GROMACS .gro file of C-alpha atoms in nm:
model
  490
    1MET     CA    1  -6.634  -1.176   4.025
    2SER     CA    2  -6.686  -1.527   3.901
    3ASN     CA    3  -6.942  -1.445   3.677
    4ASN     CA    4  -6.739  -1.238   3.401
    5ARG     CA    5  -6.491  -1.503   3.376
    6GLY     CA    6  -6.614  -1.570   3.032
    7ARG     CA    7  -6.488  -1.215   2.982
    8GLY     CA    8  -6.150  -1.268   3.055
    9LEU     CA    9  -5.845  -1.525   2.874
   10GLN     CA   10  -6.024  -1.890   2.863
   11ALA     CA   11  -5.861  -2.073   3.224
   12ASN     CA   12  -5.726  -2.468   3.241
   13VAL     CA   13  -5.670  -2.497   2.811
   14LEU     CA   14  -5.321  -2.625   2.858
   15GLY     CA   15  -5.118  -2.912   3.007
   16THR     CA   16  -4.779  -2.969   3.117
   17PHE     CA   17  -4.700  -3.097   2.786
   18ASP     CA   18  -4.910  -2.851   2.545
   19THR     CA   19  -4.640  -2.580   2.747
   20VAL     CA   20  -4.317  -2.763   2.737
   21VAL     CA   21  -4.382  -2.777   2.297
   22MET     CA   22  -4.470  -2.390   2.350
   23ALA     CA   23  -4.117  -2.325   2.499
   24VAL     CA   24  -3.971  -2.492   2.293
   25ALA     CA   25  -4.140  -2.391   1.978
   26GLY     CA   26  -4.130  -1.994   2.122
   27SER     CA   27  -3.733  -2.094   2.133
   28ALA     CA   28  -3.770  -2.194   1.740
   29PRO     CA   29  -3.441  -2.428   1.722
   30ALA     CA   30  -3.480  -2.510   1.395
   31TYR     CA   31  -3.507  -2.143   1.243
   32SER     CA   32  -3.248  -1.988   1.490
   33LEU     CA   33  -2.996  -2.256   1.415
   34ALA     CA   34  -3.036  -2.242   1.037
   35ALA     CA   35  -3.049  -1.858   1.067
   36THR     CA   36  -2.770  -1.741   1.331
   37THR     CA   37  -2.563  -2.025   1.305
   38ALA     CA   38  -2.323  -1.873   1.035
   39VAL     CA   39  -2.371  -1.546   1.224
   40LEU     CA   40  -2.253  -1.648   1.540
   41VAL     CA   41  -1.943  -1.873   1.374
   42SER     CA   42  -1.803  -1.614   1.171
   43ALA     CA   43  -1.790  -1.370   1.538
   44VAL     CA   44  -1.639  -1.693   1.715
   45GLY     CA   45  -1.544  -1.977   1.455
   46LEU     CA   46  -1.468  -2.265   1.673
   47ALA     CA   47  -1.616  -2.083   2.041
   48SER     CA   48  -1.945  -2.106   1.881
   49PRO     CA   49  -2.061  -2.420   2.164
   50ALA     CA   50  -1.879  -2.307   2.403
   51ALA     CA   51  -2.061  -1.929   2.341
   52LEU     CA   52  -2.388  -2.172   2.362
   53LEU     CA   53  -2.317  -2.312   2.681
   54TYR     CA   54  -2.196  -2.029   2.880
   55CYS     CA   55  -2.514  -1.852   2.783
   56ALA     CA   56  -2.759  -2.124   2.879
   57ILE     CA   57  -2.639  -2.048   3.217
   58PRO     CA   58  -2.784  -1.714   3.241
   59MET     CA   59  -3.082  -1.755   3.041
   60LEU     CA   60  -3.124  -2.086   3.357
   61GLY     CA   61  -3.105  -1.809   3.578
   62ILE     CA   62  -3.395  -1.580   3.380
   63ALA     CA   63  -3.563  -1.906   3.396
   64LEU     CA   64  -3.563  -1.970   3.708
   65ALA     CA   65  -3.698  -1.597   3.771
   66PHE     CA   66  -3.960  -1.579   3.518
   67SER     CA   67  -4.043  -1.938   3.733
   68TYR     CA   68  -4.044  -1.818   4.103
   69LEU     CA   69  -4.247  -1.510   3.997
   70SER     CA   70  -4.506  -1.673   3.807
   71ARG     CA   71  -4.589  -1.877   4.148
   72ILE     CA   72  -4.680  -1.564   4.298
   73ASP     CA   73  -4.859  -1.351   4.006
   74VAL     CA   74  -5.013  -1.552   3.742
   75ASN     CA   75  -5.034  -1.214   3.467
   76ALA     CA   76  -5.080  -1.231   3.088
   77GLY     CA   77  -4.824  -0.933   3.131
   78ALA     CA   78  -4.540  -1.142   3.297
   79SER     CA   79  -4.229  -0.969   3.341
   80TYR     CA   80  -4.483  -0.592   3.291
   81SER     CA   81  -4.657  -0.693   3.592
   82TRP     CA   82  -4.388  -0.870   3.780
   83VAL     CA   83  -4.155  -0.567   3.723
   84GLY     CA   84  -4.431  -0.292   3.771
   85ARG     CA   85  -4.500  -0.428   4.116
   86THR     CA   86  -4.114  -0.479   4.261
   87LEU     CA   87  -3.883  -0.247   4.107
   88HIS     CA   88  -4.078   0.083   3.967
   89PRO     CA   89  -4.411   0.069   3.745
   90PHE     CA   90  -4.180   0.255   3.530
   91LEU     CA   91  -3.946   0.000   3.442
   92GLY     CA   92  -4.256  -0.275   3.493
   93PHE     CA   93  -4.405  -0.087   3.165
   94VAL     CA   94  -4.074  -0.026   2.962
   95SER     CA   95  -4.015  -0.494   3.006
   96GLY     CA   96  -4.375  -0.502   2.886
   97TRP     CA   97  -4.348  -0.229   2.545
   98ALA     CA   98  -4.004  -0.455   2.521
   99LEU     CA   99  -4.120  -0.668   2.421
  100VAL     CA  100  -4.425  -0.562   2.173
  101ILE     CA  101  -4.183  -0.401   2.012
  102SER     CA  102  -3.958  -0.682   1.999
  103ALA     CA  103  -4.210  -0.953   1.882
  104THR     CA  104  -4.366  -0.728   1.631
  105ILE     CA  105  -4.010  -0.678   1.463
  106PHE     CA  106  -3.942  -0.969   1.489
  107MET     CA  107  -4.309  -1.117   1.306
  108VAL     CA  108  -4.142  -0.883   0.982
  109ALA     CA  109  -3.789  -1.073   1.053
  110GLY     CA  110  -3.965  -1.387   1.058
  111SER     CA  111  -4.195  -1.374   0.775
  112LEU     CA  112  -3.922  -1.303   0.493
  113PRO     CA  113  -3.766  -1.651   0.603
  114ALA     CA  114  -4.095  -1.841   0.592
  115GLY     CA  115  -4.157  -1.758   0.260
  116SER     CA  116  -3.868  -1.758   0.113
  117MET     CA  117  -3.788  -2.166   0.279
  118THR     CA  118  -4.182  -2.277   0.126
  119LEU     CA  119  -4.007  -2.164  -0.232
  120ALA     CA  120  -3.685  -2.284  -0.217
  121LEU     CA  121  -3.854  -2.617  -0.114
  122PHE     CA  122  -3.969  -2.587  -0.483
  123ASP     CA  123  -3.725  -2.384  -0.682
  124GLN     CA  124  -3.420  -2.137  -0.481
  125ASP     CA  125  -3.418  -1.953  -0.801
  126LEU     CA  126  -3.785  -1.797  -0.619
  127ALA     CA  127  -3.664  -1.804  -0.342
  128ASP     CA  128  -3.414  -1.545  -0.373
  129ASN     CA  129  -3.756  -1.356  -0.545
  130THR     CA  130  -3.759  -1.029  -0.210
  131ALA     CA  131  -4.119  -0.954  -0.362
  132LEU     CA  132  -4.208  -1.304  -0.381
  133SER     CA  133  -4.033  -1.412  -0.046
  134THR     CA  134  -4.270  -1.148   0.138
  135LEU     CA  135  -4.564  -1.250  -0.025
  136VAL     CA  136  -4.594  -1.607   0.089
  137GLY     CA  137  -4.425  -1.490   0.409
  138ALA     CA  138  -4.759  -1.267   0.462
  139GLY     CA  139  -4.979  -1.548   0.401
  140TRP     CA  140  -4.832  -1.734   0.664
  141PHE     CA  141  -4.856  -1.457   0.866
  142LEU     CA  142  -5.239  -1.398   0.850
  143VAL     CA  143  -5.276  -1.835   0.881
  144MET     CA  144  -5.112  -1.780   1.206
  145LEU     CA  145  -5.353  -1.390   1.339
  146PHE     CA  146  -5.653  -1.647   1.209
  147VAL     CA  147  -5.504  -1.970   1.412
  148VAL     CA  148  -5.422  -1.748   1.739
  149LEU     CA  149  -5.717  -1.552   1.664
  150GLY     CA  150  -5.885  -1.892   1.726
  151GLY     CA  151  -5.820  -1.919   2.045
  152ALA     CA  152  -5.567  -2.121   2.284
  153ARG     CA  153  -5.674  -2.474   2.237
  154LEU     CA  154  -5.696  -2.467   1.854
  155THR     CA  155  -5.335  -2.265   1.866
  156VAL     CA  156  -5.181  -2.576   2.116
  157ARG     CA  157  -5.333  -2.805   1.889
  158ALA     CA  158  -5.148  -2.615   1.598
  159GLN     CA  159  -4.775  -2.613   1.755
  160LEU     CA  160  -4.834  -2.963   1.884
  161VAL     CA  161  -4.820  -3.069   1.481
  162MET     CA  162  -4.560  -2.846   1.361
  163SER     CA  163  -4.329  -2.858   1.614
  164GLY     CA  164  -4.398  -3.214   1.689
  165VAL     CA  165  -4.256  -3.297   1.253
  166GLU     CA  166  -3.975  -2.989   1.324
  167LEU     CA  167  -3.859  -3.172   1.643
  168ALA     CA  168  -3.849  -3.550   1.486
  169ILE     CA  169  -3.635  -3.433   1.126
  170LEU     CA  170  -3.424  -3.278   1.396
  171ALA     CA  171  -3.396  -3.572   1.581
  172LEU     CA  172  -3.322  -3.801   1.360
  173PHE     CA  173  -3.094  -3.565   1.151
  174ALA     CA  174  -2.858  -3.552   1.546
  175VAL     CA  175  -2.864  -3.954   1.534
  176LEU     CA  176  -2.759  -3.960   1.151
  177ALA     CA  177  -2.556  -3.601   1.272
  178LEU     CA  178  -2.357  -3.841   1.490
  179PHE     CA  179  -2.278  -4.160   1.286
  180HIS     CA  180  -2.123  -4.026   0.976
  181SER     CA  181  -1.824  -4.028   0.907
  182GLY     CA  182  -1.674  -3.813   0.620
  183SER     CA  183  -1.542  -3.476   0.827
  184ALA     CA  184  -1.384  -3.162   0.776
  185ARG     CA  185  -1.251  -3.140   1.124
  186ALA     CA  186  -1.189  -3.422   1.405
  187PHE     CA  187  -1.412  -3.323   1.713
  188ASP     CA  188  -1.210  -3.124   2.021
  189TRP     CA  189  -1.293  -3.107   2.376
  190SER     CA  190  -1.204  -2.729   2.357
  191TRP     CA  191  -1.427  -2.583   2.190
  192LEU     CA  192  -1.591  -2.613   2.474
  193GLY     CA  193  -1.324  -2.428   2.626
  194PHE     CA  194  -1.230  -2.044   2.688
  195GLY     CA  195  -1.014  -2.053   2.432
  196HIS     CA  196  -1.072  -2.031   2.131
  197PHE     CA  197  -1.279  -1.618   2.191
  198ASP     CA  198  -1.123  -1.338   2.113
  199GLY     CA  199  -1.067  -1.138   2.470
  200VAL     CA  200  -1.337  -1.068   2.680
  201THR     CA  201  -1.502  -0.847   2.346
  202GLY     CA  202  -1.484  -1.223   2.183
  203PHE     CA  203  -1.663  -1.288   2.426
  204ALA     CA  204  -1.968  -1.069   2.425
  205SER     CA  205  -1.986  -1.089   2.099
  206GLY     CA  206  -2.077  -1.433   2.119
  207ALA     CA  207  -2.260  -1.367   2.389
  208LEU     CA  208  -2.532  -1.172   2.309
  209ILE     CA  209  -2.601  -1.367   1.916
  210ALA     CA  210  -2.605  -1.659   2.161
  211ALA     CA  211  -2.877  -1.517   2.417
  212PHE     CA  212  -3.088  -1.452   2.088
  213TYR     CA  213  -3.079  -1.821   2.003
  214TYR     CA  214  -3.287  -1.874   2.328
  215TRP     CA  215  -3.541  -1.593   2.309
  216GLY     CA  216  -3.891  -1.771   2.342
  217TRP     CA  217  -3.955  -1.991   2.593
  218ASP     CA  218  -4.079  -1.791   2.841
  219VAL     CA  219  -4.399  -1.701   2.612
  220THR     CA  220  -4.526  -1.944   2.805
  221SER     CA  221  -4.558  -1.674   3.132
  222ASN     CA  222  -4.778  -1.585   2.864
  223LEU     CA  223  -5.016  -1.769   2.889
  224SER     CA  224  -5.010  -1.862   3.222
  225GLU     CA  225  -5.386  -1.687   3.275
  226GLU     CA  226  -5.457  -1.976   2.979
  227THR     CA  227  -5.295  -2.275   3.125
  228ARG     CA  228  -5.355  -2.582   3.404
  229ASN     CA  229  -5.215  -2.533   3.694
  230SER     CA  230  -4.996  -2.219   3.619
  231ARG     CA  231  -4.801  -2.159   3.972
  232ARG     CA  232  -4.617  -2.500   3.873
  233THR     CA  233  -4.664  -2.544   3.543
  234THR     CA  234  -4.553  -2.274   3.352
  235GLY     CA  235  -4.227  -2.181   3.528
  236LEU     CA  236  -4.171  -2.568   3.514
  237ALA     CA  237  -4.211  -2.547   3.129
  238GLY     CA  238  -3.970  -2.254   3.053
  239LEU     CA  239  -3.749  -2.439   3.260
  240ILE     CA  240  -3.756  -2.778   3.050
  241GLY     CA  241  -3.809  -2.566   2.693
  242VAL     CA  242  -3.428  -2.417   2.799
  243GLY     CA  243  -3.238  -2.760   2.880
  244ILE     CA  244  -3.429  -2.965   2.527
  245VAL     CA  245  -3.357  -2.608   2.324
  246PHE     CA  246  -3.012  -2.622   2.459
  247LEU     CA  247  -2.947  -2.979   2.396
  248LEU     CA  248  -3.035  -2.929   2.033
  249PHE     CA  249  -2.821  -2.594   1.970
  250GLU     CA  250  -2.508  -2.827   2.087
  251VAL     CA  251  -2.544  -3.085   1.889
  252PHE     CA  252  -2.612  -2.903   1.518
  253THR     CA  253  -2.374  -2.611   1.629
  254ILE     CA  254  -2.089  -2.879   1.692
  255ALA     CA  255  -2.195  -3.109   1.386
  256VAL     CA  256  -2.179  -2.776   1.142
  257SER     CA  257  -1.823  -2.737   1.285
  258VAL     CA  258  -1.702  -3.120   1.258
  259ILE     CA  259  -1.889  -3.145   0.866
  260LEU     CA  260  -1.873  -2.849   0.712
  261SER     CA  261  -1.612  -2.668   0.623
  262SER     CA  262  -1.550  -2.291   0.651
  263THR     CA  263  -1.611  -2.216   0.302
  264GLN     CA  264  -1.914  -2.407   0.320
  265ILE     CA  265  -2.035  -2.259   0.582
  266GLN     CA  266  -1.973  -1.897   0.445
  267GLN     CA  267  -2.077  -1.954   0.103
  268ASN     CA  268  -2.377  -2.107   0.226
  269GLU     CA  269  -2.530  -1.838   0.577
  270ALA     CA  270  -2.886  -1.829   0.519
  271ASN     CA  271  -2.917  -2.214   0.456
  272VAL     CA  272  -2.638  -2.346   0.674
  273LEU     CA  273  -2.910  -2.641   0.769
  274ALA     CA  274  -2.936  -2.714   0.428
  275VAL     CA  275  -2.601  -2.793   0.255
  276LEU     CA  276  -2.566  -2.955   0.638
  277GLY     CA  277  -2.873  -3.175   0.560
  278GLU     CA  278  -2.781  -3.306   0.207
  279GLU     CA  279  -2.357  -3.372   0.324
  280ILE     CA  280  -2.518  -3.588   0.585
  281TRP     CA  281  -2.821  -3.770   0.364
  282PRO     CA  282  -2.750  -3.644  -0.055
  283GLY     CA  283  -3.136  -3.636  -0.198
  284TRP     CA  284  -3.332  -3.583   0.097
  285GLY     CA  285  -3.126  -3.477   0.408
  286GLY     CA  286  -3.111  -3.094   0.283
  287LYS     CA  287  -3.476  -3.106   0.139
  288LEU     CA  288  -3.599  -3.239   0.476
  289LEU     CA  289  -3.468  -2.996   0.751
  290ILE     CA  290  -3.609  -2.667   0.496
  291VAL     CA  291  -3.953  -2.776   0.597
  292ALA     CA  292  -3.852  -2.808   0.946
  293VAL     CA  293  -3.663  -2.463   0.861
  294MET     CA  294  -3.976  -2.368   0.709
  295LEU     CA  295  -4.220  -2.504   1.025
  296SER     CA  296  -4.043  -2.379   1.285
  297THR     CA  297  -4.049  -2.009   1.178
  298ILE     CA  298  -4.385  -2.097   1.136
  299ALA     CA  299  -4.487  -2.199   1.433
  300THR     CA  300  -4.196  -1.891   1.594
  301LEU     CA  301  -4.448  -1.686   1.468
  302GLU     CA  302  -4.796  -1.835   1.633
  303THR     CA  303  -4.558  -1.814   1.994
  304THR     CA  304  -4.447  -1.484   1.873
  305LEU     CA  305  -4.807  -1.396   1.852
  306ILE     CA  306  -4.963  -1.494   2.105
  307GLN     CA  307  -4.659  -1.299   2.329
  308VAL     CA  308  -4.701  -0.944   2.193
  309THR     CA  309  -5.101  -0.997   2.197
  310ARG     CA  310  -5.143  -1.119   2.555
  311SER     CA  311  -4.864  -0.869   2.666
  312LEU     CA  312  -5.139  -0.580   2.511
  313PHE     CA  313  -5.428  -0.770   2.643
  314ALA     CA  314  -5.248  -0.660   3.007
  315MET     CA  315  -5.216  -0.341   2.893
  316GLY     CA  316  -5.477  -0.269   2.774
  317ARG     CA  317  -5.652  -0.485   3.066
  318ASP     CA  318  -5.430  -0.217   3.265
  319ARG     CA  319  -5.547   0.077   3.085
  320THR     CA  320  -5.201   0.122   3.085
  321MET     CA  321  -5.242   0.117   2.705
  322PRO     CA  322  -5.555   0.223   2.497
  323SER     CA  323  -5.849  -0.004   2.711
  324ALA     CA  324  -5.989  -0.152   2.371
  325LEU     CA  325  -5.686  -0.399   2.390
  326GLY     CA  326  -5.836  -0.546   2.674
  327LYS     CA  327  -6.101  -0.682   2.540
  328VAL     CA  328  -6.179  -1.024   2.475
  329HIS     CA  329  -6.356  -1.183   2.207
  330ARG     CA  330  -6.699  -1.323   2.335
  331ARG     CA  331  -6.660  -1.652   2.123
  332TRP     CA  332  -6.304  -1.745   2.145
  333ASN     CA  333  -6.239  -1.584   2.487
  334THR     CA  334  -5.933  -1.425   2.304
  335PRO     CA  335  -5.777  -1.010   2.301
  336TRP     CA  336  -5.908  -1.015   1.946
  337VAL     CA  337  -5.887  -0.609   1.936
  338ALA     CA  338  -5.479  -0.647   1.975
  339ILE     CA  339  -5.437  -0.938   1.744
  340ALA     CA  340  -5.635  -0.703   1.409
  341VAL     CA  341  -5.415  -0.422   1.613
  342VAL     CA  342  -5.072  -0.621   1.548
  343GLY     CA  343  -5.216  -0.770   1.233
  344VAL     CA  344  -5.200  -0.476   1.071
  345VAL     CA  345  -4.933  -0.327   1.235
  346ALA     CA  346  -4.700  -0.593   1.125
  347LEU     CA  347  -4.782  -0.617   0.775
  348ALA     CA  348  -4.746  -0.272   0.731
  349MET     CA  349  -4.393  -0.307   0.811
  350PHE     CA  350  -4.397  -0.682   0.559
  351ILE     CA  351  -4.522  -0.341   0.269
  352ALA     CA  352  -4.227  -0.099   0.395
  353SER     CA  353  -3.923  -0.292   0.457
  354ASN     CA  354  -3.982  -0.426   0.126
  355ALA     CA  355  -3.980  -0.083  -0.021
  356LEU     CA  356  -3.686  -0.016   0.148
  357GLY     CA  357  -3.492  -0.214  -0.066
  358SER     CA  358  -3.177  -0.438   0.099
  359VAL     CA  359  -3.416  -0.638   0.325
  360GLY     CA  360  -3.055  -0.866   0.470
  361ASP     CA  361  -2.965  -0.572   0.620
  362ILE     CA  362  -3.281  -0.472   0.769
  363LEU     CA  363  -3.339  -0.759   0.859
  364SER     CA  364  -2.956  -0.803   0.996
  365ASP     CA  365  -3.044  -0.491   1.183
  366ALA     CA  366  -3.380  -0.558   1.361
  367ILE     CA  367  -3.209  -0.901   1.490
  368SER     CA  368  -2.936  -0.694   1.673
  369ALA     CA  369  -3.231  -0.379   1.798
  370ILE     CA  370  -3.437  -0.692   1.943
  371GLY     CA  371  -3.094  -0.809   2.114
  372LEU     CA  372  -3.105  -0.499   2.304
  373GLN     CA  373  -3.514  -0.511   2.359
  374ILE     CA  374  -3.499  -0.874   2.461
  375ALA     CA  375  -3.191  -0.847   2.812
  376VAL     CA  376  -3.386  -0.517   2.950
  377TYR     CA  377  -3.689  -0.695   2.947
  378TYR     CA  378  -3.474  -1.076   3.079
  379GLY     CA  379  -3.252  -0.838   3.297
  380LEU     CA  380  -3.528  -0.629   3.493
  381THR     CA  381  -3.732  -0.960   3.543
  382GLY     CA  382  -3.412  -1.125   3.688
  383LEU     CA  383  -3.367  -0.842   3.932
  384ALA     CA  384  -3.764  -0.860   3.996
  385VAL     CA  385  -3.738  -1.173   4.147
  386VAL     CA  386  -3.457  -1.130   4.410
  387VAL     CA  387  -3.689  -0.808   4.522
  388ALA     CA  388  -4.032  -1.015   4.564
  389TYR     CA  389  -3.828  -1.331   4.752
  390ARG     CA  390  -3.588  -1.069   4.917
  391ARG     CA  391  -3.809  -1.243   5.283
  392MET     CA  392  -3.740  -1.535   5.216
  393LEU     CA  393  -3.376  -1.617   5.004
  394LEU     CA  394  -3.198  -1.666   5.378
  395LYS     CA  395  -3.428  -1.952   5.476
  396SER     CA  396  -3.231  -2.186   5.300
  397VAL     CA  397  -2.948  -2.296   5.069
  398GLY     CA  398  -3.196  -2.403   4.796
  399ASN     CA  399  -3.392  -1.992   4.830
  400PHE     CA  400  -3.068  -1.873   4.782
  401VAL     CA  401  -2.882  -1.974   4.518
  402LEU     CA  402  -3.267  -2.067   4.275
  403GLY     CA  403  -3.486  -1.777   4.407
  404GLY     CA  404  -3.166  -1.551   4.465
  405LEU     CA  405  -2.819  -1.582   4.333
  406TRP     CA  406  -2.825  -1.729   3.992
  407PRO     CA  407  -3.095  -1.489   3.842
  408LEU     CA  408  -2.918  -1.220   3.999
  409PHE     CA  409  -2.584  -1.323   3.778
  410GLY     CA  410  -2.882  -1.373   3.444
  411ALA     CA  411  -2.986  -1.022   3.528
  412LEU     CA  412  -2.665  -0.891   3.553
  413PHE     CA  413  -2.501  -1.110   3.251
  414MET     CA  414  -2.799  -0.900   2.993
  415PHE     CA  415  -2.734  -0.567   3.136
  416TRP     CA  416  -2.335  -0.646   3.043
  417ILE     CA  417  -2.460  -0.773   2.691
  418PHE     CA  418  -2.656  -0.436   2.654
  419VAL     CA  419  -2.393  -0.193   2.748
  420GLU     CA  420  -2.132  -0.406   2.537
  421SER     CA  421  -2.283  -0.479   2.276
  422LEU     CA  422  -2.358  -0.113   2.222
  423SER     CA  423  -2.066  -0.024   2.093
  424GLU     CA  424  -2.079  -0.290   1.817
  425LEU     CA  425  -2.414  -0.257   1.664
  426SER     CA  426  -2.429  -0.064   1.421
  427THR     CA  427  -2.590   0.334   1.395
  428SER     CA  428  -2.967   0.157   1.268
  429ALA     CA  429  -2.935  -0.145   1.515
  430ILE     CA  430  -2.938   0.096   1.826
  431ALA     CA  431  -3.179   0.292   1.600
  432ILE     CA  432  -3.398   0.080   1.601
  433GLY     CA  433  -3.332  -0.106   1.923
  434ILE     CA  434  -3.271   0.252   2.208
  435GLY     CA  435  -3.523   0.435   1.942
  436GLY     CA  436  -3.813   0.145   1.903
  437LEU     CA  437  -3.782   0.167   2.372
  438ALA     CA  438  -3.836   0.491   2.355
  439ALA     CA  439  -4.128   0.534   2.170
  440GLY     CA  440  -4.252   0.375   2.479
  441LEU     CA  441  -4.236   0.722   2.699
  442ILE     CA  442  -4.498   0.833   2.460
  443PRO     CA  443  -4.794   0.659   2.592
  444MET     CA  444  -4.646   0.581   2.998
  445PHE     CA  445  -4.651   0.943   3.066
  446TRP     CA  446  -5.017   0.967   2.858
  447TYR     CA  447  -5.170   0.666   3.061
  448TRP     CA  448  -5.013   0.769   3.441
  449ARG     CA  449  -5.100   1.115   3.394
  450GLN     CA  450  -5.449   0.951   3.318
  451GLY     CA  451  -5.432   0.765   3.675
  452SER     CA  452  -5.414   0.346   3.533
  453ASP     CA  453  -5.486   0.181   3.875
  454TYR     CA  454  -5.124   0.007   3.731
  455TYR     CA  455  -4.935   0.286   3.876
  456ARG     CA  456  -5.055   0.270   4.220
  457PRO     CA  457  -4.964  -0.135   4.253
  458ASP     CA  458  -4.961  -0.368   4.514
  459LYS     CA  459  -4.633  -0.484   4.614
  460LEU     CA  460  -4.546  -0.821   4.490
  461ASP     CA  461  -4.372  -0.990   4.829
  462ALA     CA  462  -4.380  -1.384   4.829
  463SER     CA  463  -4.398  -1.358   5.178
  464ARG     CA  464  -4.784  -1.318   5.169
  465THR     CA  465  -4.796  -1.389   4.799
  466VAL     CA  466  -5.057  -1.191   4.672
  467GLN     CA  467  -5.264  -1.272   4.297
  468ALA     CA  468  -5.291  -0.995   4.041
  469ASP     CA  469  -5.682  -1.159   4.021
  470TYR     CA  470  -5.841  -1.079   3.634
  471VAL     CA  471  -6.035  -0.724   3.687
  472PRO     CA  472  -6.298  -0.733   3.356
  473ASP     CA  473  -6.404  -0.472   3.160
  474GLY     CA  474  -6.573  -0.163   3.359
  475ALA     CA  475  -6.448  -0.357   3.735
  476GLY     CA  476  -6.202  -0.247   3.806
  477GLY     CA  477  -6.266   0.095   4.042
  478PRO     CA  478  -6.102   0.293   4.300
  479ASN     CA  479  -6.242   0.047   4.554
  480SER     CA  480  -6.286  -0.321   4.345
  481LEU     CA  481  -6.063  -0.579   4.505
  482VAL     CA  482  -5.807  -0.628   4.219
  483HIS     CA  483  -5.596  -0.855   4.433
  484GLU     CA  484  -5.707  -1.113   4.613
  485GLY     CA  485  -5.437  -1.303   4.888
  486LEU     CA  486  -5.381  -1.688   4.836
  487PRO     CA  487  -5.072  -1.924   4.993
  488THR     CA  488  -4.835  -2.046   4.805
  489ASP     CA  489  -4.568  -2.222   4.891
  490PHE     CA  490  -4.156  -2.140   4.759
   0.00000   0.00000   0.00000
């Protein structure tokens, strides 16, 4: 099997530091703050810091689930493989499909701001021109597409530059905000309590928005086949990534609540960070934070492309989607067919969204729809770890809490958000969210009927750890050794 390794993804390219950077970039701190702060504040007001805090707790449970599962099954499909080998192959396919659909929608939702932020650096009026923003955004998307096509090493180098500058700017403004004297209101510790929520529904709507600030750190698991010592590294990096973005989200959300008035926040919905920057450092602050948001948006386009193409690659390799998607470029070791397909589909969606007129409405619906799909695959992964580790949970308190109770709480929280938010969302957001998931039933049943090996899985059980190894093109016959045992510690 090792002779064919060259036809798989490029192994051992990413180290621990690279992987942590990818996790932080995946959550896109500056983009999330710019795009979502006004939405969060209008939903829950001064309870915004609390919403982020109480959502971080179940999100860490999901990060623990990814960490424990990546120790026993290294697979570019991540939750697609894990859920399929613990709960049921149909649910595994739905997990993978939910990621593919949400990431594809996000690439449209993310490219438009990348275009408008780039134009805003030169002229704010240009930034309001939808057609021009779409064109520039599509340009950035194509640049990232070629970077991802060029291999994991090139991808990481580009990411280190973009995220490095973004995080340096955010850290600078976090410090400046602490010493800023003028304030609209004084900070109060009650903002981190439950007192400011408008009942359970108020909490749920805040949690739904807060949960999707965090989305994206799990790109580390989709890169597991390309990471050194990935059984340890990918899960650890995901946990560190969630911790870093949590601190950034809290500092900036509190700064917005302290420094800006409610009117300023409402009037500058899409541009809250630039207004905050202007208040903290008149003249330069706004421009610098626009640069941070632009880099963050472009960086997260790159990590989202990695997530969707690696998931499609794993599905093509397992023949649960067209097997061409599992083809790897001989020189760059990247799933070039999957990258090309995603590029064509996303560009077609750019053009369609532009033709439909009101892009703002489409984007807000799309982001809510993404929320529903993320809740599905995060929730299923939280359940999967409990099943995979069921025989080991009672061996120690650590096993029980970190490998069972906390991920289970995270999973139940995700499903609760999903159900609770259905009554709050617009019809079109539900149509995109649920309709997108339902569309996956067609390839699922088709390839199940074709007899893909994925639908006869070797069950994942931490007590007798088996690792799904890479199956090269044409080598996955009925008698092939698809799985080989590999001991690991809990």
